[in-house]
Coordinates of C-alpha atoms and ligand atoms in Angstrom, one line a residue:
T1 CA 22.7 -25.5 7.5
M2 CA 24.6 -25.8 4.3
A3 CA 21.8 -28.2 2.9
H4 CA 19.2 -25.9 3.9
S5 CA 20.6 -22.8 2.5
K6 CA 21.0 -24.5 -1.1
A7 CA 17.1 -24.8 -1.3
L8 CA 16.8 -21.0 -0.8
L9 CA 15.4 -18.7 -3.5
V10 CA 18.0 -16.3 -4.5
L11 CA 16.9 -13.0 -6.0
E12 CA 19.2 -10.9 -8.4
N13 CA 19.2 -7.4 -9.4
F14 CA 17.6 -6.3 -12.7
I15 CA 19.7 -3.8 -14.6
G16 CA 19.8 -2.9 -18.2
G17 CA 17.7 -5.9 -19.2
K18 CA 19.9 -8.3 -17.5
F19 CA 19.9 -10.2 -14.0
V20 CA 23.0 -9.3 -11.9
P21 CA 24.1 -11.1 -8.8
C22 CA 25.1 -8.9 -5.9
S23 CA 28.0 -9.2 -3.6
S24 CA 25.9 -9.5 -0.4
Y25 CA 22.3 -10.7 0.4
I26 CA 19.7 -10.0 3.2
D27 CA 17.7 -13.0 4.6
S28 CA 14.0 -12.9 3.6
Y29 CA 11.3 -14.8 5.9
N30 CA 8.3 -16.5 5.4
P31 CA 6.1 -14.7 7.9
S32 CA 3.6 -17.7 8.3
T33 CA 6.4 -20.1 9.2
G34 CA 9.2 -17.9 10.6
D35 CA 11.8 -19.7 8.2
V36 CA 14.5 -17.8 5.9
Y37 CA 13.4 -18.9 2.4
C38 CA 14.8 -16.4 0.2
R39 CA 17.8 -14.1 0.0
V40 CA 17.6 -10.6 -1.4
P41 CA 20.5 -8.5 -2.8
D42 CA 21.8 -5.9 -0.3
S43 CA 22.4 -3.3 -3.0
G44 CA 24.1 -0.1 -2.4
K45 CA 25.5 3.1 -4.4
E46 CA 27.3 0.9 -6.8
E47 CA 24.4 -1.1 -7.9
V48 CA 21.9 2.0 -8.0
E49 CA 24.7 4.0 -10.1
A50 CA 24.6 1.0 -12.6
A51 CA 20.7 1.0 -12.6
V52 CA 20.7 4.8 -13.1
K53 CA 22.9 4.9 -15.9
A54 CA 21.0 1.9 -17.7
A55 CA 17.7 4.0 -17.2
K56 CA 19.3 7.2 -18.4
D57 CA 20.8 5.7 -21.6
A58 CA 17.3 3.9 -22.4
F59 CA 15.4 7.4 -22.0
P60 CA 16.0 9.0 -25.2
I61 CA 14.5 6.0 -27.4
W62 CA 11.8 5.1 -24.8
S63 CA 10.4 8.7 -24.6
S64 CA 10.4 9.3 -28.1
K65 CA 8.3 6.2 -28.8
S66 CA 4.6 7.0 -29.5
P67 CA 2.1 6.7 -26.8
L68 CA 0.2 3.9 -28.7
E69 CA 3.6 1.8 -28.9
R70 CA 4.2 2.0 -25.0
S71 CA 0.4 1.3 -24.6
Q72 CA 0.8 -1.8 -26.6
I73 CA 3.7 -3.0 -24.5
L74 CA 2.0 -2.3 -21.1
N75 CA -1.0 -4.4 -22.2
K76 CA 1.4 -7.2 -23.2
L77 CA 3.1 -6.9 -19.9
A78 CA -0.4 -7.1 -18.1
D79 CA -1.3 -10.1 -20.2
L80 CA 1.9 -11.9 -19.2
I81 CA 1.3 -11.3 -15.4
E82 CA -2.4 -12.4 -15.8
H83 CA -1.2 -15.5 -17.4
E84 CA 0.7 -16.4 -14.4
L85 CA -1.7 -14.9 -11.7
E86 CA -1.6 -18.0 -9.8
A87 CA 2.0 -18.2 -9.3
F88 CA 2.3 -14.5 -8.6
A89 CA -0.5 -14.9 -6.0
Q90 CA 1.3 -17.8 -4.3
A91 CA 4.5 -15.9 -4.2
E92 CA 3.0 -12.8 -2.8
S93 CA 1.1 -14.9 -0.2
K94 CA 4.5 -16.7 1.0
D95 CA 6.6 -13.6 0.9
Q96 CA 4.1 -11.2 2.7
G97 CA 1.9 -13.4 5.0
K98 CA -1.4 -12.3 3.4
T99 CA -3.9 -14.9 2.5
I100 CA -3.9 -16.5 -0.7
K101 CA -7.5 -15.5 -1.2
F102 CA -6.5 -11.8 -0.9
A103 CA -3.6 -12.3 -3.1
R104 CA -5.6 -13.9 -5.8
T105 CA -8.6 -11.6 -5.6
V106 CA -6.8 -8.1 -5.0
D107 CA -3.1 -7.8 -5.2
I108 CA -2.3 -9.8 -8.6
P109 CA -5.4 -8.6 -10.4
R110 CA -4.8 -5.0 -9.4
A111 CA -1.2 -5.1 -10.7
V112 CA -2.5 -6.6 -13.9
Y113 CA -5.0 -3.6 -14.0
N114 CA -2.5 -1.1 -13.3
F115 CA -0.8 -1.7 -16.5
R116 CA -4.1 -1.9 -18.6
F117 CA -5.5 1.1 -17.0
F118 CA -2.4 3.3 -17.8
A119 CA -1.8 1.5 -21.2
S120 CA -5.5 3.0 -21.8
S121 CA -5.2 6.4 -20.1
I122 CA -2.0 7.4 -21.9
L123 CA -4.0 7.3 -25.2
H124 CA -6.5 9.9 -23.8
H125 CA -4.2 12.3 -22.4
T126 CA -4.8 15.9 -23.7
T127 CA -3.4 19.3 -23.1
E128 CA -4.6 22.8 -22.7
C129 CA -4.9 25.4 -25.3
T130 CA -6.2 29.0 -25.0
E131 CA -6.5 31.3 -27.9
M132 CA -5.8 35.1 -27.9
A133 CA -7.7 36.0 -31.1
T134 CA -7.2 39.7 -30.8
M135 CA -3.4 39.2 -30.6
G136 CA -3.5 36.4 -33.2
C137 CA -1.8 34.0 -30.5
V138 CA -2.4 30.7 -29.3
H139 CA -1.0 29.5 -26.1
Y140 CA -0.5 25.7 -25.2
T141 CA 0.8 23.5 -22.7
S142 CA 2.9 20.3 -23.4
R143 CA 3.4 17.4 -21.2
A144 CA 6.9 15.9 -21.1
P145 CA 8.7 12.8 -19.4
V146 CA 11.0 13.9 -16.6
G147 CA 13.8 11.3 -17.2
V148 CA 14.7 8.6 -14.8
A149 CA 12.1 8.2 -12.2
G150 CA 12.9 6.7 -8.5
L151 CA 10.2 4.4 -7.2
I152 CA 10.2 3.3 -3.7
S153 CA 7.5 1.0 -2.4
P154 CA 6.3 -0.7 0.8
W155 CA 5.7 -4.3 2.0
N156 CA 2.0 -4.4 2.5
L157 CA 0.7 -4.5 -1.2
P158 CA 4.1 -5.5 -2.8
L159 CA 3.4 -5.9 -6.6
Y160 CA 0.1 -4.0 -6.4
L161 CA 2.0 -0.6 -5.3
L162 CA 5.0 -1.0 -7.1
T163 CA 3.2 -1.5 -10.5
W164 CA 0.9 1.5 -9.5
K165 CA 4.1 3.6 -9.9
I166 CA 6.0 1.9 -12.6
A167 CA 2.8 1.7 -15.1
P168 CA 2.1 5.5 -15.3
A169 CA 6.2 6.4 -15.2
I170 CA 6.7 4.2 -18.3
A171 CA 3.4 4.9 -20.0
C172 CA 4.4 8.5 -20.0
G173 CA 8.0 7.9 -21.4
N174 CA 10.0 8.0 -18.3
T175 CA 12.6 5.2 -17.5
V176 CA 12.6 3.8 -13.9
V177 CA 14.8 2.4 -11.1
A178 CA 12.4 0.8 -8.7
K179 CA 13.3 -0.4 -5.3
P180 CA 10.6 -2.7 -3.7
S181 CA 10.7 -3.4 0.1
E182 CA 13.5 -5.8 1.2
M183 CA 10.8 -7.8 3.1
T184 CA 8.7 -8.5 -0.1
S185 CA 10.9 -8.4 -3.1
V186 CA 9.9 -11.7 -4.8
T187 CA 6.9 -10.6 -7.0
A188 CA 8.9 -7.7 -8.5
W189 CA 11.8 -9.9 -9.5
M190 CA 9.2 -12.5 -11.1
M191 CA 7.8 -9.5 -13.0
C192 CA 11.3 -8.7 -14.3
K193 CA 11.4 -11.9 -15.9
L194 CA 8.5 -11.0 -18.1
L195 CA 9.7 -7.6 -19.3
E196 CA 11.8 -8.7 -22.4
K197 CA 8.9 -10.8 -23.6
A198 CA 6.4 -8.0 -23.2
G199 CA 8.9 -5.8 -25.4
V200 CA 10.1 -3.6 -22.7
P201 CA 13.4 -2.2 -24.1
H202 CA 16.6 -3.0 -21.8
G203 CA 17.1 -0.3 -19.2
V204 CA 13.4 1.1 -19.4
V205 CA 12.6 -0.8 -16.0
N206 CA 15.5 -1.6 -13.7
V207 CA 14.9 -3.1 -10.3
V208 CA 17.4 -2.6 -7.5
F209 CA 16.8 -4.8 -4.4
G210 CA 18.0 -3.9 -0.7
T211 CA 17.2 -1.8 2.3
G212 CA 15.9 1.5 2.6
A213 CA 19.0 3.0 4.4
K214 CA 21.5 1.7 1.7
A215 CA 19.6 1.1 -1.6
G216 CA 16.7 3.5 -1.0
E217 CA 18.9 6.3 0.1
A218 CA 21.3 5.9 -2.7
L219 CA 18.4 6.4 -5.0
V220 CA 16.9 9.4 -3.3
C221 CA 20.6 10.9 -3.3
H222 CA 21.4 10.2 -7.0
P223 CA 21.9 13.5 -9.0
D224 CA 20.4 11.9 -12.1
V225 CA 17.1 10.8 -10.6
P226 CA 14.9 14.1 -10.7
L227 CA 11.9 12.5 -9.3
I228 CA 11.0 10.3 -6.3
S229 CA 7.6 8.5 -6.0
F230 CA 7.5 7.0 -2.5
T231 CA 4.7 4.9 -0.7
G232 CA 5.5 4.2 3.0
S233 CA 5.7 5.6 6.4
T234 CA 5.7 9.2 7.3
L235 CA 8.9 8.9 9.2
T236 CA 10.9 7.5 6.0
A237 CA 9.0 10.3 3.9
Q238 CA 10.5 13.1 6.3
R239 CA 13.9 11.5 5.8
I240 CA 13.6 11.3 1.9
T241 CA 12.4 15.0 1.9
E242 CA 15.7 16.0 3.6
K243 CA 17.7 14.0 1.6
S244 CA 16.4 15.0 -1.6
A245 CA 16.1 18.7 -0.8
P246 CA 19.6 19.7 -1.9
H247 CA 18.6 18.4 -5.5
C248 CA 15.2 20.0 -5.5
K249 CA 13.6 16.7 -6.4
R250 CA 9.9 16.3 -7.3
L251 CA 8.3 14.3 -4.7
S252 CA 5.2 12.3 -4.7
L253 CA 4.7 10.9 -1.0
E254 CA 1.8 8.5 -0.2
L255 CA 2.2 7.9 3.7
G256 CA 0.5 6.5 6.7
G257 CA -3.0 6.8 8.0
K258 CA -5.2 6.7 11.1
N259 CA -8.4 6.2 9.2
P260 CA -11.7 7.0 11.0
A261 CA -15.1 5.3 10.4
I262 CA -18.1 7.1 11.6
V263 CA -21.1 5.3 12.4
F264 CA -24.5 7.3 12.9
D265 CA -27.6 6.0 14.6
D266 CA -29.3 5.7 11.1
A267 CA -26.7 3.5 9.5
D268 CA -27.7 0.2 8.0
L269 CA -25.8 -2.2 10.3
T270 CA -26.1 -5.2 8.2
Q271 CA -24.0 -3.6 5.6
C272 CA -22.1 -1.4 8.0
I273 CA -20.7 -4.3 10.2
P274 CA -19.4 -6.8 7.5
T275 CA -17.6 -3.8 5.8
T276 CA -16.1 -2.3 9.0
L277 CA -14.7 -5.6 9.9
R278 CA -13.0 -6.0 6.3
S279 CA -11.9 -2.2 6.7
S280 CA -10.4 -3.0 10.1
F281 CA -8.8 -6.6 9.4
A282 CA -8.3 -6.9 5.6
N283 CA -4.7 -8.0 4.7
Q284 CA -4.3 -8.4 8.7
G285 CA -5.0 -4.6 8.8
E286 CA -1.7 -4.0 6.9
I287 CA -3.3 -1.6 4.2
C288 CA -3.0 2.3 4.8
L289 CA -6.7 2.8 4.2
C290 CA -7.6 0.3 7.0
T291 CA -10.0 1.6 9.7
S292 CA -8.6 2.0 13.1
R293 CA -10.9 4.4 14.9
I294 CA -14.6 3.6 14.9
F295 CA -16.9 6.3 16.3
V296 CA -20.2 4.9 17.0
Q297 CA -23.3 7.1 17.9
R298 CA -24.4 6.6 21.5
G299 CA -27.8 5.1 20.7
I300 CA -26.5 2.3 18.8
Y301 CA -23.1 1.9 20.5
S302 CA -23.7 -1.2 22.5
E303 CA -25.8 -3.1 19.8
F304 CA -22.9 -2.4 17.3
L305 CA -20.0 -3.4 19.7
K306 CA -22.2 -6.7 20.5
R307 CA -22.5 -7.6 16.7
F308 CA -19.1 -6.3 15.7
V309 CA -17.1 -8.4 18.2
A310 CA -19.4 -11.5 17.4
E311 CA -18.6 -11.3 13.7
A312 CA -14.8 -10.7 14.5
K313 CA -14.7 -13.7 16.5
K314 CA -15.7 -15.8 13.5
W315 CA -12.7 -14.6 11.4
K316 CA -10.5 -17.6 10.7
V317 CA -6.7 -16.8 11.3
G318 CA -4.1 -19.3 10.1
N319 CA -2.1 -20.7 7.2
P320 CA -2.5 -18.1 4.5
S321 CA -2.3 -20.7 1.8
D322 CA -5.6 -22.2 3.1
P323 CA -8.2 -20.6 0.8
T324 CA -10.6 -20.7 3.7
V325 CA -8.5 -18.5 5.9
D326 CA -9.5 -14.8 6.4
M327 CA -6.5 -13.4 8.0
G328 CA -2.6 -14.6 7.5
A329 CA 0.6 -13.5 9.1
L330 CA 2.0 -10.0 10.0
I331 CA 5.0 -9.0 8.1
S332 CA 7.6 -9.8 10.6
K333 CA 8.3 -10.6 14.1
E334 CA 9.3 -7.1 15.0
H335 CA 6.1 -5.6 13.6
L336 CA 3.9 -8.3 15.3
E337 CA 5.7 -7.4 18.6
K338 CA 5.1 -3.7 18.0
V339 CA 1.4 -4.2 16.9
R340 CA 1.0 -6.3 20.3
S341 CA 2.7 -3.6 22.3
Y342 CA -0.1 -1.1 21.4
V343 CA -2.9 -3.6 22.9
K344 CA -0.9 -3.9 26.1
K345 CA -0.5 -0.1 26.3
A346 CA -4.2 0.3 25.7
Q347 CA -5.0 -2.2 28.7
A348 CA -2.6 -0.3 30.9
E349 CA -4.4 2.9 30.3
G350 CA -7.8 1.2 31.3
A351 CA -9.2 0.5 27.9
R352 CA -11.2 -2.8 27.5
V353 CA -9.9 -5.4 24.9
L354 CA -13.0 -7.1 24.0
C355 CA -11.6 -9.9 21.7
G356 CA -8.4 -11.1 20.0
E357 CA -4.9 -10.5 21.5
G358 CA -4.5 -11.4 25.2
V359 CA -8.2 -12.3 25.4
D360 CA -8.8 -15.4 23.1
S361 CA -6.3 -18.1 22.4
L362 CA -5.2 -18.7 18.8
A363 CA -4.8 -22.4 17.7
L364 CA -2.3 -22.6 14.8
P365 CA -1.5 -25.5 12.5
T366 CA 1.7 -27.5 13.3
G367 CA 3.5 -26.0 10.5
N368 CA 2.7 -22.4 11.5
Q369 CA 3.5 -22.3 15.3
K370 CA 6.6 -20.0 14.7
G371 CA 4.6 -17.7 12.1
Y372 CA 3.9 -14.2 13.2
F373 CA 0.0 -14.4 13.9
M374 CA -2.4 -12.5 16.1
L375 CA -6.2 -12.3 16.2
P376 CA -8.4 -9.7 15.0
T377 CA -8.4 -7.4 18.3
I378 CA -11.1 -5.0 19.2
I379 CA -10.5 -2.4 22.0
A380 CA -13.2 -0.2 23.5
E381 CA -13.1 2.7 26.0
V382 CA -9.8 4.1 24.5
K383 CA -9.1 8.0 25.3
D384 CA -8.7 9.9 22.1
E385 CA -5.2 11.1 23.5
S386 CA -4.2 7.4 23.6
C387 CA -1.2 6.5 21.3
C388 CA -3.7 3.9 20.1
M389 CA -6.1 6.5 18.8
Q390 CA -3.4 8.8 17.6
E391 CA -0.6 6.5 15.9
E392 CA -0.6 4.1 13.2
I393 CA -0.7 0.8 14.3
F394 CA -0.8 -1.0 11.0
G395 CA -2.0 -4.3 12.2
P396 CA -5.3 -6.2 13.1
V397 CA -6.2 -3.8 15.9
T398 CA -9.3 -1.4 15.8
C399 CA -10.6 1.1 18.6
V400 CA -14.3 1.6 19.0
V401 CA -15.6 4.8 20.8
S402 CA -18.9 6.4 21.2
F403 CA -20.1 9.9 20.3
D404 CA -23.2 12.1 20.7
T405 CA -23.3 14.8 18.0
E406 CA -22.2 15.4 14.4
E407 CA -20.1 18.3 15.4
E408 CA -18.2 16.7 18.2
V409 CA -17.5 13.6 16.0
I410 CA -15.9 15.6 13.0
G411 CA -13.6 17.5 15.6
R412 CA -12.6 14.2 17.2
A413 CA -12.0 12.4 13.8
N414 CA -9.8 15.4 12.7
S415 CA -7.9 15.5 15.8
V416 CA -5.0 13.2 14.5
K417 CA -1.7 14.4 12.5
Y418 CA -2.9 12.1 9.4
G419 CA -5.6 12.5 6.9
L420 CA -5.6 9.7 4.5
A421 CA -9.2 8.2 4.4
A422 CA -12.5 7.9 6.3
T423 CA -15.6 6.3 6.0
V424 CA -19.0 7.6 7.1
W425 CA -22.2 5.5 7.6
S426 CA -25.5 7.0 7.6
S427 CA -28.7 6.8 5.5
N428 CA -29.1 10.6 5.6
V429 CA -27.8 11.8 2.3
G430 CA -27.5 15.4 3.4
R431 CA -25.6 14.5 6.6
V432 CA -23.1 12.2 4.8
H433 CA -22.1 14.7 2.4
R434 CA -21.9 17.7 4.9
V435 CA -19.7 15.4 7.2
A436 CA -17.5 14.2 4.2
Q437 CA -16.8 18.0 3.3
R438 CA -15.5 18.7 6.7
L439 CA -13.2 15.6 7.4
Q440 CA -9.6 16.4 6.9
S441 CA -9.0 13.4 4.7
G442 CA -7.8 12.7 1.1
L443 CA -10.6 10.4 0.4
V444 CA -14.1 9.9 2.2
W445 CA -16.1 6.7 1.7
T446 CA -19.8 6.8 2.4
N447 CA -21.6 3.5 3.3
C448 CA -18.8 1.6 1.7
W449 CA -14.9 0.9 1.8
L450 CA -12.2 0.3 -0.7
V451 CA -14.2 1.1 -3.8
R452 CA -12.2 3.3 -6.2
D453 CA -12.3 4.5 -9.8
L454 CA -8.4 4.8 -10.7
N455 CA -9.5 8.0 -12.7
L456 CA -9.8 9.8 -9.3
P457 CA -6.8 11.6 -7.6
F458 CA -5.6 9.4 -4.7
G459 CA -3.6 10.9 -1.9
G460 CA -3.4 12.1 1.7
M461 CA -3.8 15.5 3.6
K462 CA -1.7 16.3 6.5
A463 CA 1.0 13.9 7.4
S464 CA -0.6 11.3 5.0
G465 CA 1.3 12.7 1.9
I466 CA 1.9 15.1 -0.7
G467 CA 0.9 14.8 -4.2
R468 CA -1.8 12.6 -5.8
E469 CA -1.7 9.5 -7.8
G470 CA -4.4 8.5 -10.3
A471 CA -4.8 8.9 -14.2
K472 CA -3.4 12.4 -15.1
D473 CA -2.4 12.9 -11.3
S474 CA 0.3 10.3 -11.5
Ligands
LIG501 P1 8.6 2.2 5.2 O1 8.7 3.7 5.2 O2 9.6 1.7 6.3 O3 9.3 1.6 3.8 C1 8.9 1.9 2.6 C2 10.0 1.8 1.6 O4 11.0 2.8 1.7 C3 10.7 0.3 1.8 O5 11.1 -0.1 0.4 C4 12.0 0.8 2.3 O6 13.0 -0.1 2.3 C5 12.4 2.1 1.9 N1 13.0 3.1 2.8 C6 13.1 3.1 4.1 N2 14.0 3.9 4.5 C7 14.4 4.7 3.6 C8 15.3 5.7 3.3 N3 15.9 6.3 4.2 N4 15.5 6.2 1.9 C9 14.9 5.5 1.1 N5 14.0 4.6 1.2 C10 13.8 4.1 2.4 O7 7.3 1.7 5.1 P2 6.8 0.1 5.3 O8 6.8 -0.3 6.8 O9 7.4 -0.6 4.4 O10 5.3 0.2 4.8 C11 4.2 0.6 5.9 C12 4.0 2.1 5.6 O11 3.4 2.5 4.3 C13 2.5 2.3 6.7 O12 3.0 3.6 7.2 C14 1.6 2.7 5.6 O13 0.6 3.3 5.8 C15 2.3 3.2 4.4 N6 1.3 3.0 3.0 C16 1.0 4.0 2.5 C17 0.0 3.9 1.4 C18 -0.7 5.1 0.8 O14 -0.9 5.0 -0.4 N7 -0.8 6.2 1.2 C19 -0.1 2.7 0.8 C20 0.7 1.5 1.4 C21 1.3 1.8 2.7

């Protein structure tokens, strides 16, 4: 209705330091209620063209600033976001469906830290030099910004992942055109409101909102954008690779995963069980690093399952803004249906659903009846060839299977197309390192999950990505 539409939040593109309205808009839903609450610009070639031009014009001045000047601006921006942490967290939770608890403790603090980290890191970049004393020569390398960087980010950790790209790009003197996911654009727009106050010159950071097919592709195909840094699905990355090939663009691709957790019979289950619950279900299982295949050694398999399922049943699912809730809503109705369809396929194949979807009932508060919720779901006795063990589900569904030997489990863990992250649980130090070395995975955690120093290179093997992000790697 008209009355209803008046209350909608309407976003605008941010180009050359100004908010610019767009000629058409996309509806954005609140995943925890199912209501349209926001309108996002449906940008295309024209808007991308204007943003690239603004970024190109800003490049000569921005790239000639000293690292210290840029560092101070990044720190100021971090302070300004931190000052509004609660407002950002509320907005992220409403837009994405994630719990307010997660947005407050993970998403927004990390977005702040991304700027602080690169503000500091840029001051310590050094280059290589070698001397050819006998020739009286010195060789050295120098690092230079590339120009306008195109940054494309997904919906699962909206501001967290977008700032993880913006911060290094501008710290190094590039200017950027960013395109957040059309499903989660609000916090990027809120950040734009702080750029001027932080001292970011006009045109250094431009944000164009819209779909991947229109706005994203216009950015990927633009001849004046020599670099695309993308985080999202493997399928989209293939399309980006094709579209950018004629321009020989530099690509950084952070993609999907099908991450295994390997639990040996000498694992400390008092640590392993709560951590593996988090690694399976945190942020509704919508983190690229989430565990979705759990291999448990035969001797402790039934004990593990019993305790794991009992703990999963204690997770509280519901209104994301309730600070006691552990799991919020999935991003969209379509995504919820897709995640559910995997559970049905597993059942049809003869696997056992031990808790969650289709087994337990979910009681939701009155205001959330139309939200996109499901319970943490654990499936056992799934075959390795099943799509549930091969494809990225990206929701609160995890498969548990048993294994006998170290050799066997390494082979089975590696038998998927992805290679992003893995977790190994054992109290045998030798085994932990031996297994980690042989897993085809960009990152291996042992006896922990999601602990990471941003200095380390981050990225995937196989279909999980190309390139690395982190300190100098970004
Ligand atoms: P997605 O690939 O559908 O979309 C990601 C972004 O790309 C969005 O902004 C989208 O609008 C844009 N896009 C879509 N089509 C495009 C095109 N043709 N050209 C240019 N841009 C296009 O992914 P998603 O569903 O938003 O995110 C979930 C995926 O992201 C999962 O696969 C997850 O594993 C992955 N992910 C990876 C990491 C990592 O660091 N490796 C981190 C988070 C998420």
